[in-house]
Amino acid sequence: MKTIALVWLIVQLPAYLLAQSDFVFPVDTLVKTGPISNRINICLLPDGYQASEMTKFRSDAQLFVNSLQSSAPFTQYKAYLNVFLIRVPSNQSGASHAGTASDEPFGQPIETIDNYFGSQFDTYGIHRLVTVNNYTRVTNVLATNLPDYDMVVVLVNSPYYGGSGGGISVATTHPSSGEIAIHEIGHSFVSLADEYWAGPQYASERLNMTQNPNPASIRWKDWLNAPPIGIFQHPVAGWYKPTSYNCKMEALGLPFCAVCREGFTNRILDLVHPVDEVLPHNDAPLTLTIPTKFSIKTVRPDPNTLHIDWLLNGQLIDQQNEMVTLDPAALQAGQTYQLSARILDTTAFIRSTDHANLHRQTVNWTIQRGCLVNISQRAGDWHDPTLWSCGSVPTSTSQVIIAHKVRISIADASAYQVRFEGDGHINYVEPRRLWLAN
Ligand SMILES: [Zn+2]
Ligand SMILES: [Zn+2]
């Protein structure tokens, strides 16, 4: 048994390692607004770009990102997006074109291209339907290089118009193809339906498609008073949509309708929380002895629609600021307090009633008032805890009163402030120092 296992390892292990390293490619950061753990991470993959064309890929990627960012709600939520490029080279430039579609345009050459992900025109006999045929490679490249991606778009290095959706969005570098990819992101990122009639096989209950036309309960009932949102019938009876020729899910070049835009915004806020950083850390109770700043660092939409409430034991003490200062002198000894920052995006893009429950973020700190003034009780050494009225050696957050002869000899000492009273005096044993934080 042992011999067989060893042989298996020798045969299988190198093959396994080879297969993995095959999918390792350089990852470039095009846009970094914050940590991967709290952003929508968009991955752009090149297809039909040779190794010598990666500069072109980068500028094509920038053009795509520009058009995504100029499309609501991404315009407002730019700060919520990271964009990464994985530099995967192809052996040849462009995409294959069999010339077998029923709607062949004039002038695009028929050719077979050795590109990495197998992008080709004419899928399902529709010329502009450009799809990637090597999904396994897409999956392996993503899993190996950027496993935390939220959205993936394959940019195909062909000047001819085309693209597709599904699990991944595909677009060529034709100036209008970015619109295809953004429409397709509506399918892949938000599960939106087409608002044109795509055929009965695509008809299903979605945010923007339903069989229930009752104005009191229709999926987009919150938007019925916002023209041009209404209840429009698809060409096939029994299915309804929120707009007629007023949404990018129906026709390219239009913005997303309010219903689809709400779907995008909900998805963005599902994935990105408004607070990036909390100071001081709130994983353990804090004992305050001096006025202390509490702050949050938020990810701001543009315009900033975040509403911030600060509460102390449920009582509102401040609003909108990202920082408050608490003075422990105003707290009672022996009582535990909860300081909370409550943050909700009040964007007009969301009307659903469960928004506050789903997307409000609350940051809590547990706080107690410490011993506010640490007074020497007799002559002795600073580092002797029994010397002090608080029963502990002063720290950089201690207000200290020296009323006796105190020696600093064992180590350096620190305090927030020191006041001398009566015979109070510090005797420094070289090279010891007292460090004051204030
Ligand atoms: Zn579509
Ligand atoms: Zn729509």
Coordinates of C-alpha atoms and ligand atoms in Angstrom, one line a residue:
M1 CA 0.0 0.0 0.0
K2 CA 2.8 2.4 0.9
T3 CA 4.6 1.9 -2.4
I4 CA 1.4 2.5 -4.4
A5 CA 0.7 5.7 -2.4
L6 CA 4.2 6.9 -3.1
V7 CA 4.0 6.2 -6.8
W8 CA 0.6 8.0 -6.9
L9 CA 2.2 11.1 -5.2
I10 CA 5.2 11.1 -7.7
V11 CA 2.9 10.9 -10.7
Q12 CA 0.0 13.1 -9.5
L13 CA 1.6 15.8 -7.4
P14 CA 3.8 17.5 -10.0
A15 CA 0.9 17.4 -12.5
Y16 CA -1.3 19.0 -9.9
L17 CA 1.2 21.8 -9.2
L18 CA 1.8 22.4 -12.9
A19 CA -1.9 22.7 -13.5
Q20 CA -2.1 25.4 -10.8
S21 CA 0.9 27.4 -11.9
D22 CA -0.5 27.4 -15.4
F23 CA -3.2 29.8 -14.2
V24 CA -0.9 32.2 -12.3
F25 CA -0.9 35.6 -14.0
P26 CA 0.1 39.1 -12.9
V27 CA -2.7 41.1 -11.3
D28 CA -2.7 44.9 -11.7
T29 CA -4.7 47.3 -9.7
L30 CA -6.6 49.8 -11.9
V31 CA -8.8 51.4 -9.1
K32 CA -8.3 50.8 -5.4
T33 CA -10.7 52.7 -3.1
G34 CA -10.4 50.5 -0.1
P35 CA -9.9 47.0 1.4
I36 CA -11.0 44.0 -0.7
S37 CA -13.1 42.8 2.2
N38 CA -15.3 45.9 2.0
R39 CA -15.6 46.8 -1.7
I40 CA -17.2 45.5 -4.9
N41 CA -14.2 43.9 -6.5
I42 CA -14.5 44.1 -10.3
C43 CA -12.1 41.9 -12.3
L44 CA -11.4 42.6 -15.9
L45 CA -10.0 39.8 -18.0
P46 CA -8.4 40.3 -21.4
D47 CA -9.1 38.0 -24.4
G48 CA -7.4 38.3 -27.7
Y49 CA -4.6 40.5 -26.4
Q50 CA -1.1 39.3 -27.0
A51 CA 1.6 39.9 -24.3
S52 CA 2.8 42.9 -26.3
E53 CA -0.7 44.5 -26.1
M54 CA -1.2 44.7 -22.3
T55 CA -0.8 48.5 -22.4
K56 CA -3.8 48.6 -24.9
F57 CA -5.7 46.3 -22.5
R58 CA -5.1 48.7 -19.7
S59 CA -6.4 51.7 -21.6
D60 CA -9.4 49.7 -23.0
A61 CA -10.1 48.7 -19.4
Q62 CA -10.0 52.3 -18.3
L63 CA -12.5 53.2 -21.0
F64 CA -14.8 50.5 -19.8
V65 CA -14.5 51.6 -16.2
N66 CA -15.2 55.2 -17.2
S67 CA -18.5 54.2 -18.9
L68 CA -19.4 52.0 -15.9
Q69 CA -18.7 54.9 -13.5
S70 CA -20.8 57.3 -15.6
S71 CA -23.8 54.9 -15.3
A72 CA -26.0 55.4 -12.2
P73 CA -25.8 54.1 -9.5
F74 CA -22.1 53.5 -10.1
T75 CA -21.6 57.2 -10.5
Q76 CA -22.8 57.7 -6.9
Y77 CA -20.9 54.6 -5.6
K78 CA -17.5 55.0 -7.3
A79 CA -15.9 54.9 -3.9
Y80 CA -17.4 51.4 -3.4
L81 CA -15.5 49.9 -6.4
N82 CA -12.1 48.3 -6.7
V83 CA -11.0 47.3 -10.2
F84 CA -8.3 44.7 -10.9
L85 CA -6.8 43.5 -14.2
I86 CA -5.4 40.1 -14.7
R87 CA -2.8 40.2 -17.5
V88 CA -3.6 36.9 -19.4
P89 CA -2.0 37.0 -22.8
S90 CA -3.4 35.3 -25.9
N91 CA -1.3 33.8 -28.8
Q92 CA -3.2 35.8 -31.3
S93 CA -5.2 39.1 -31.4
G94 CA -8.9 39.4 -31.7
A95 CA -11.9 37.0 -31.6
S96 CA -12.9 34.1 -33.9
H97 CA -15.6 34.8 -36.4
A98 CA -17.1 31.8 -38.2
G99 CA -19.4 34.0 -40.4
T100 CA -22.3 31.6 -39.8
A101 CA -24.8 33.9 -38.2
S102 CA -28.1 34.7 -39.9
D103 CA -27.5 38.5 -39.4
E104 CA -23.9 38.7 -40.8
P105 CA -22.7 42.3 -41.2
F106 CA -20.7 43.3 -44.2
G107 CA -16.9 43.6 -43.9
Q108 CA -15.9 41.7 -40.8
P109 CA -13.3 39.0 -41.9
I110 CA -14.0 35.3 -41.3
E111 CA -11.1 34.0 -39.1
T112 CA -10.2 31.6 -36.4
I113 CA -8.2 33.2 -33.6
D114 CA -6.1 31.4 -31.0
N115 CA -7.1 33.5 -28.0
Y116 CA -6.9 32.4 -24.4
F117 CA -10.5 32.2 -23.3
G118 CA -11.9 31.2 -26.7
S119 CA -14.0 34.4 -27.5
Q120 CA -16.0 34.2 -30.7
F121 CA -18.7 36.0 -32.6
D122 CA -21.8 34.3 -34.0
T123 CA -22.9 32.3 -30.9
Y124 CA -26.3 30.7 -31.4
G125 CA -26.3 32.1 -34.9
I126 CA -26.5 35.7 -33.7
H127 CA -23.6 37.7 -35.0
R128 CA -23.1 40.2 -32.2
L129 CA -23.4 37.5 -29.5
V130 CA -19.7 37.3 -28.5
T131 CA -19.2 34.6 -25.9
V132 CA -16.2 33.0 -24.1
N133 CA -16.0 29.3 -24.7
N134 CA -13.4 28.2 -22.3
Y135 CA -15.3 28.8 -19.0
T136 CA -12.9 26.4 -17.2
R137 CA -10.0 28.7 -17.9
V138 CA -12.0 31.8 -16.6
T139 CA -12.9 29.9 -13.4
N140 CA -9.3 28.7 -12.9
V141 CA -7.8 32.1 -13.6
L142 CA -10.2 33.8 -11.2
A143 CA -9.8 31.2 -8.5
T144 CA -6.0 31.3 -8.7
N145 CA -5.4 35.1 -9.0
L146 CA -8.4 36.9 -7.5
P147 CA -10.8 34.6 -5.6
D148 CA -12.6 37.5 -3.9
Y149 CA -14.0 39.0 -7.1
D150 CA -17.6 40.1 -7.1
M151 CA -18.0 41.0 -10.8
V152 CA -16.1 39.8 -13.9
V153 CA -16.0 41.3 -17.3
V154 CA -14.0 39.8 -20.2
L155 CA -12.8 42.5 -22.6
V156 CA -12.3 41.1 -26.1
N157 CA -9.8 42.8 -28.3
S158 CA -11.9 43.2 -31.4
P159 CA -13.1 46.5 -32.8
Y160 CA -16.4 45.0 -34.0
Y161 CA -19.6 45.5 -31.9
G162 CA -20.5 42.6 -29.7
G163 CA -20.9 41.1 -26.2
S164 CA -22.9 38.8 -24.0
G165 CA -24.0 38.0 -20.4
G166 CA -24.7 35.1 -18.2
G167 CA -22.4 34.2 -15.4
I168 CA -19.7 36.6 -16.8
S169 CA -20.1 39.7 -18.9
V170 CA -18.3 39.9 -22.2
A171 CA -17.7 43.0 -24.4
T172 CA -15.5 43.9 -27.3
T173 CA -13.6 47.1 -27.5
H174 CA -16.1 48.7 -29.9
P175 CA -17.1 52.1 -28.4
S176 CA -20.7 50.9 -27.9
S177 CA -19.8 47.5 -26.4
G178 CA -19.3 48.9 -22.9
E179 CA -23.1 49.5 -22.9
I180 CA -23.6 45.8 -23.6
A181 CA -21.3 44.8 -20.7
I182 CA -23.2 47.2 -18.3
H183 CA -26.5 45.7 -19.5
E184 CA -25.2 42.2 -18.9
I185 CA -23.9 43.2 -15.5
G186 CA -27.6 43.8 -14.8
H187 CA -28.2 40.1 -15.4
S188 CA -25.1 38.7 -13.7
F189 CA -24.8 41.0 -10.7
V190 CA -28.4 41.9 -9.9
S191 CA -30.4 39.0 -11.6
L192 CA -32.4 41.6 -13.6
A193 CA -34.6 40.5 -16.5
D194 CA -34.5 42.0 -19.9
E195 CA -37.2 44.6 -20.3
Y196 CA -37.5 43.7 -24.0
W197 CA -39.3 40.4 -24.7
A198 CA -36.4 37.9 -24.9
G199 CA -38.6 34.9 -25.4
P200 CA -40.7 32.7 -23.1
Q201 CA -37.7 30.7 -21.9
Y202 CA -36.4 33.8 -20.2
A203 CA -39.7 34.8 -18.5
S204 CA -39.5 34.5 -14.8
E205 CA -40.2 36.5 -11.6
R206 CA -37.5 39.1 -11.2
L207 CA -37.1 42.5 -9.6
N208 CA -38.2 44.0 -13.0
M209 CA -40.5 41.3 -14.3
T210 CA -43.6 39.8 -12.8
Q211 CA -46.9 38.1 -13.5
N212 CA -48.6 40.1 -10.7
P213 CA -49.9 43.5 -12.0
N214 CA -51.8 44.4 -8.8
P215 CA -50.6 48.1 -8.1
A216 CA -51.0 47.4 -4.3
S217 CA -48.6 44.5 -4.3
I218 CA -46.6 44.6 -7.5
R219 CA -42.8 44.2 -6.9
W220 CA -42.1 47.8 -7.8
K221 CA -45.2 49.3 -6.0
D222 CA -42.9 51.8 -4.1
W223 CA -42.1 53.4 -7.5
L224 CA -45.5 53.7 -9.2
N225 CA -45.7 57.4 -8.4
A226 CA -42.3 58.1 -10.1
P227 CA -42.8 58.5 -13.8
P228 CA -41.9 56.8 -16.2
I229 CA -42.3 53.8 -13.9
G230 CA -45.6 52.1 -14.4
I231 CA -47.1 48.7 -15.2
F232 CA -46.4 47.7 -18.8
Q233 CA -47.3 44.5 -20.4
H234 CA -44.8 42.5 -22.4
P235 CA -45.8 41.4 -25.9
V236 CA -46.8 38.1 -24.4
A237 CA -49.8 38.4 -22.1
G238 CA -49.3 37.7 -18.4
W239 CA -45.9 39.3 -18.0
Y240 CA -45.3 42.9 -16.8
K241 CA -42.3 45.3 -16.7
P242 CA -41.8 48.7 -15.0
T243 CA -41.0 50.8 -18.0
S244 CA -41.6 50.9 -21.7
Y245 CA -38.4 51.9 -23.6
N246 CA -37.0 53.7 -20.6
C247 CA -34.4 51.3 -19.2
K248 CA -30.9 50.0 -20.1
M249 CA -32.4 46.5 -19.6
E250 CA -34.6 47.2 -22.6
A251 CA -32.4 49.3 -24.9
L252 CA -28.7 50.3 -24.7
G253 CA -27.9 54.0 -24.4
L254 CA -30.6 54.5 -21.8
P255 CA -30.0 54.8 -18.1
F256 CA -31.3 52.0 -15.8
C257 CA -34.8 52.7 -14.7
A258 CA -35.5 53.5 -11.0
V259 CA -36.5 49.8 -10.3
C260 CA -33.3 48.4 -11.8
R261 CA -31.2 51.1 -10.2
E262 CA -32.7 50.2 -6.8
G263 CA -31.7 46.6 -7.5
F264 CA -28.1 47.6 -8.2
T265 CA -28.0 49.9 -5.2
N266 CA -29.3 47.2 -2.8
R267 CA -26.7 44.7 -4.2
I268 CA -23.9 47.3 -3.7
L269 CA -25.0 48.0 -0.1
D270 CA -25.4 44.2 0.6
L271 CA -21.7 43.8 -0.2
V272 CA -20.2 47.1 1.2
H273 CA -20.7 48.3 4.7
P274 CA -20.5 52.1 5.3
V275 CA -17.8 51.9 7.9
D276 CA -14.2 51.0 6.9
E277 CA -12.5 51.7 10.2
V278 CA -13.3 52.1 13.9
L279 CA -11.1 53.8 16.5
P280 CA -10.4 53.0 19.2
H281 CA -11.0 49.2 18.6
N282 CA -14.2 48.1 20.1
D283 CA -13.5 44.4 20.7
A284 CA -13.1 44.9 24.4
P285 CA -14.6 47.2 27.1
L286 CA -12.8 50.5 27.5
T287 CA -12.1 52.3 30.8
L288 CA -11.9 56.1 30.3
T289 CA -9.8 58.4 32.5
I290 CA -9.4 61.3 30.1
P291 CA -11.6 62.9 27.4
T292 CA -11.4 60.4 24.6
K293 CA -12.1 60.6 20.8
F294 CA -14.2 57.9 19.2
S295 CA -14.3 57.8 15.4
I296 CA -15.5 55.9 12.4
K297 CA -14.1 56.2 8.8
T298 CA -16.9 55.8 6.3
V299 CA -17.1 54.9 2.6
R300 CA -18.9 57.9 1.2
P301 CA -21.3 57.9 -1.7
D302 CA -21.2 61.0 -3.9
P303 CA -23.2 63.0 -2.9
N304 CA -22.8 61.7 0.6
T305 CA -26.2 60.3 1.6
L306 CA -24.9 58.6 4.8
H307 CA -26.8 59.6 7.9
I308 CA -24.9 59.2 11.2
D309 CA -26.4 59.1 14.7
W310 CA -24.2 58.9 17.9
L311 CA -26.0 57.5 20.9
L312 CA -24.9 57.1 24.5
N313 CA -27.1 54.5 26.2
G314 CA -29.7 55.1 23.5
Q315 CA -29.7 58.9 23.9
L316 CA -28.8 60.9 20.8
I317 CA -25.7 62.9 21.6
D318 CA -24.5 63.9 18.1
Q319 CA -25.2 63.6 14.4
Q320 CA -23.4 63.5 11.1
N321 CA -19.9 63.9 12.5
E322 CA -17.5 61.0 12.1
M323 CA -16.0 61.6 15.6
V324 CA -17.3 62.4 19.0
T325 CA -15.3 63.1 22.3
L326 CA -16.5 61.6 25.6
D327 CA -15.4 63.1 28.8
P328 CA -15.4 60.5 31.6
A329 CA -16.0 63.3 34.2
A330 CA -19.6 63.3 32.8
L331 CA -20.0 59.6 33.4
Q332 CA -20.9 57.9 36.7
A333 CA -18.5 55.6 38.4
G334 CA -19.5 51.9 38.5
Q335 CA -21.9 52.2 35.6
T336 CA -21.4 50.6 32.2
Y337 CA -22.2 52.7 29.1
Q338 CA -22.8 51.9 25.5
L339 CA -21.6 54.4 22.9
S340 CA -23.1 53.7 19.5
A341 CA -22.6 55.1 16.0
R342 CA -25.5 54.2 13.8
I343 CA -25.0 54.7 10.1
L344 CA -27.7 54.4 7.3
D345 CA -27.4 55.4 3.7
T346 CA -30.5 57.6 3.0
T347 CA -30.1 57.4 -0.8
A348 CA -33.2 58.2 -2.8
F349 CA -32.3 55.2 -5.0
I350 CA -33.8 52.8 -2.4
R351 CA -37.4 52.9 -1.4
S352 CA -37.9 49.3 -0.1
T353 CA -39.1 49.3 3.5
D354 CA -36.6 46.7 4.7
H355 CA -33.6 48.9 3.7
A356 CA -32.9 50.2 7.2
N357 CA -33.0 46.7 8.7
L358 CA -30.8 45.3 6.0
H359 CA -28.2 48.0 5.6
R360 CA -28.0 50.0 8.8
Q361 CA -24.6 49.5 10.4
T362 CA -24.2 50.0 14.2
V363 CA -20.8 50.3 15.8
N364 CA -20.8 49.8 19.6
W365 CA -18.2 50.6 22.3
T366 CA -18.6 49.4 25.9
I367 CA -17.3 52.1 28.2
Q368 CA -16.7 52.6 31.9
R369 CA -15.5 55.6 33.9
G370 CA -12.1 54.8 35.3
C371 CA -10.3 56.3 38.3
L372 CA -9.9 59.8 37.0
V373 CA -7.2 61.3 39.3
N374 CA -4.3 59.1 40.5
I375 CA -2.8 60.7 43.7
S376 CA 0.3 59.7 45.5
Q377 CA -0.5 58.5 49.0
R378 CA 3.0 58.5 50.5
A379 CA 6.7 58.8 49.5
G380 CA 8.0 55.9 47.5
D381 CA 8.7 54.5 44.0
W382 CA 6.4 55.5 41.0
H383 CA 6.2 51.9 39.9
D384 CA 4.8 50.6 43.2
P385 CA 1.0 50.3 42.7
T386 CA 0.3 50.6 46.4
L387 CA 1.7 54.2 46.2
W388 CA -1.4 55.4 44.3
S389 CA -4.9 56.3 45.2
C390 CA -6.2 54.4 42.2
G391 CA -4.3 51.3 43.3
S392 CA -2.5 51.1 39.9
V393 CA 0.6 52.6 38.4
P394 CA -0.2 55.7 36.2
T395 CA -0.3 55.3 32.4
S396 CA -0.3 57.7 29.5
T397 CA -4.0 58.2 30.1
S398 CA -3.7 59.1 33.8
Q399 CA -4.2 62.5 35.4
V400 CA -1.6 62.4 38.2
I401 CA -1.2 64.5 41.4
I402 CA 2.2 64.2 43.1
A403 CA 1.8 65.2 46.8
H404 CA 4.9 63.4 48.1
K405 CA 8.5 62.6 47.2
V406 CA 8.2 60.1 44.3
R407 CA 11.2 58.3 42.8
I408 CA 11.3 57.1 39.2
S409 CA 14.1 54.5 39.2
I410 CA 12.9 51.1 37.8
A411 CA 11.8 52.2 34.4
D412 CA 10.6 55.3 32.5
A413 CA 7.2 56.6 33.7
S414 CA 4.3 58.0 31.8
A415 CA 1.2 60.1 32.5
Y416 CA -1.3 62.2 30.7
Q417 CA -0.8 65.3 33.0
V418 CA 1.0 65.8 36.3
R419 CA 0.2 68.3 38.9
F420 CA 2.3 68.9 42.1
E421 CA 0.8 69.7 45.5
G422 CA 2.4 70.5 48.8
D423 CA 5.8 68.7 49.2
G424 CA 5.2 66.9 45.9
H425 CA 8.5 66.2 44.1
I426 CA 9.9 63.8 41.6
N427 CA 13.4 62.3 42.1
Y428 CA 14.7 61.0 38.7
V429 CA 17.3 58.3 38.9
E430 CA 19.4 58.6 35.6
P431 CA 18.6 57.8 32.9
R432 CA 14.9 57.5 33.8
R433 CA 12.3 59.9 32.3
L434 CA 8.7 60.9 32.7
W435 CA 6.8 61.0 29.5
L436 CA 3.7 63.2 29.3
A437 CA 1.0 62.4 26.7
N438 CA -0.7 65.8 26.9
Ligands
ZN1 ZN -30.1 41.3 -21.5
ZN2 ZN -35.4 48.6 -15.6

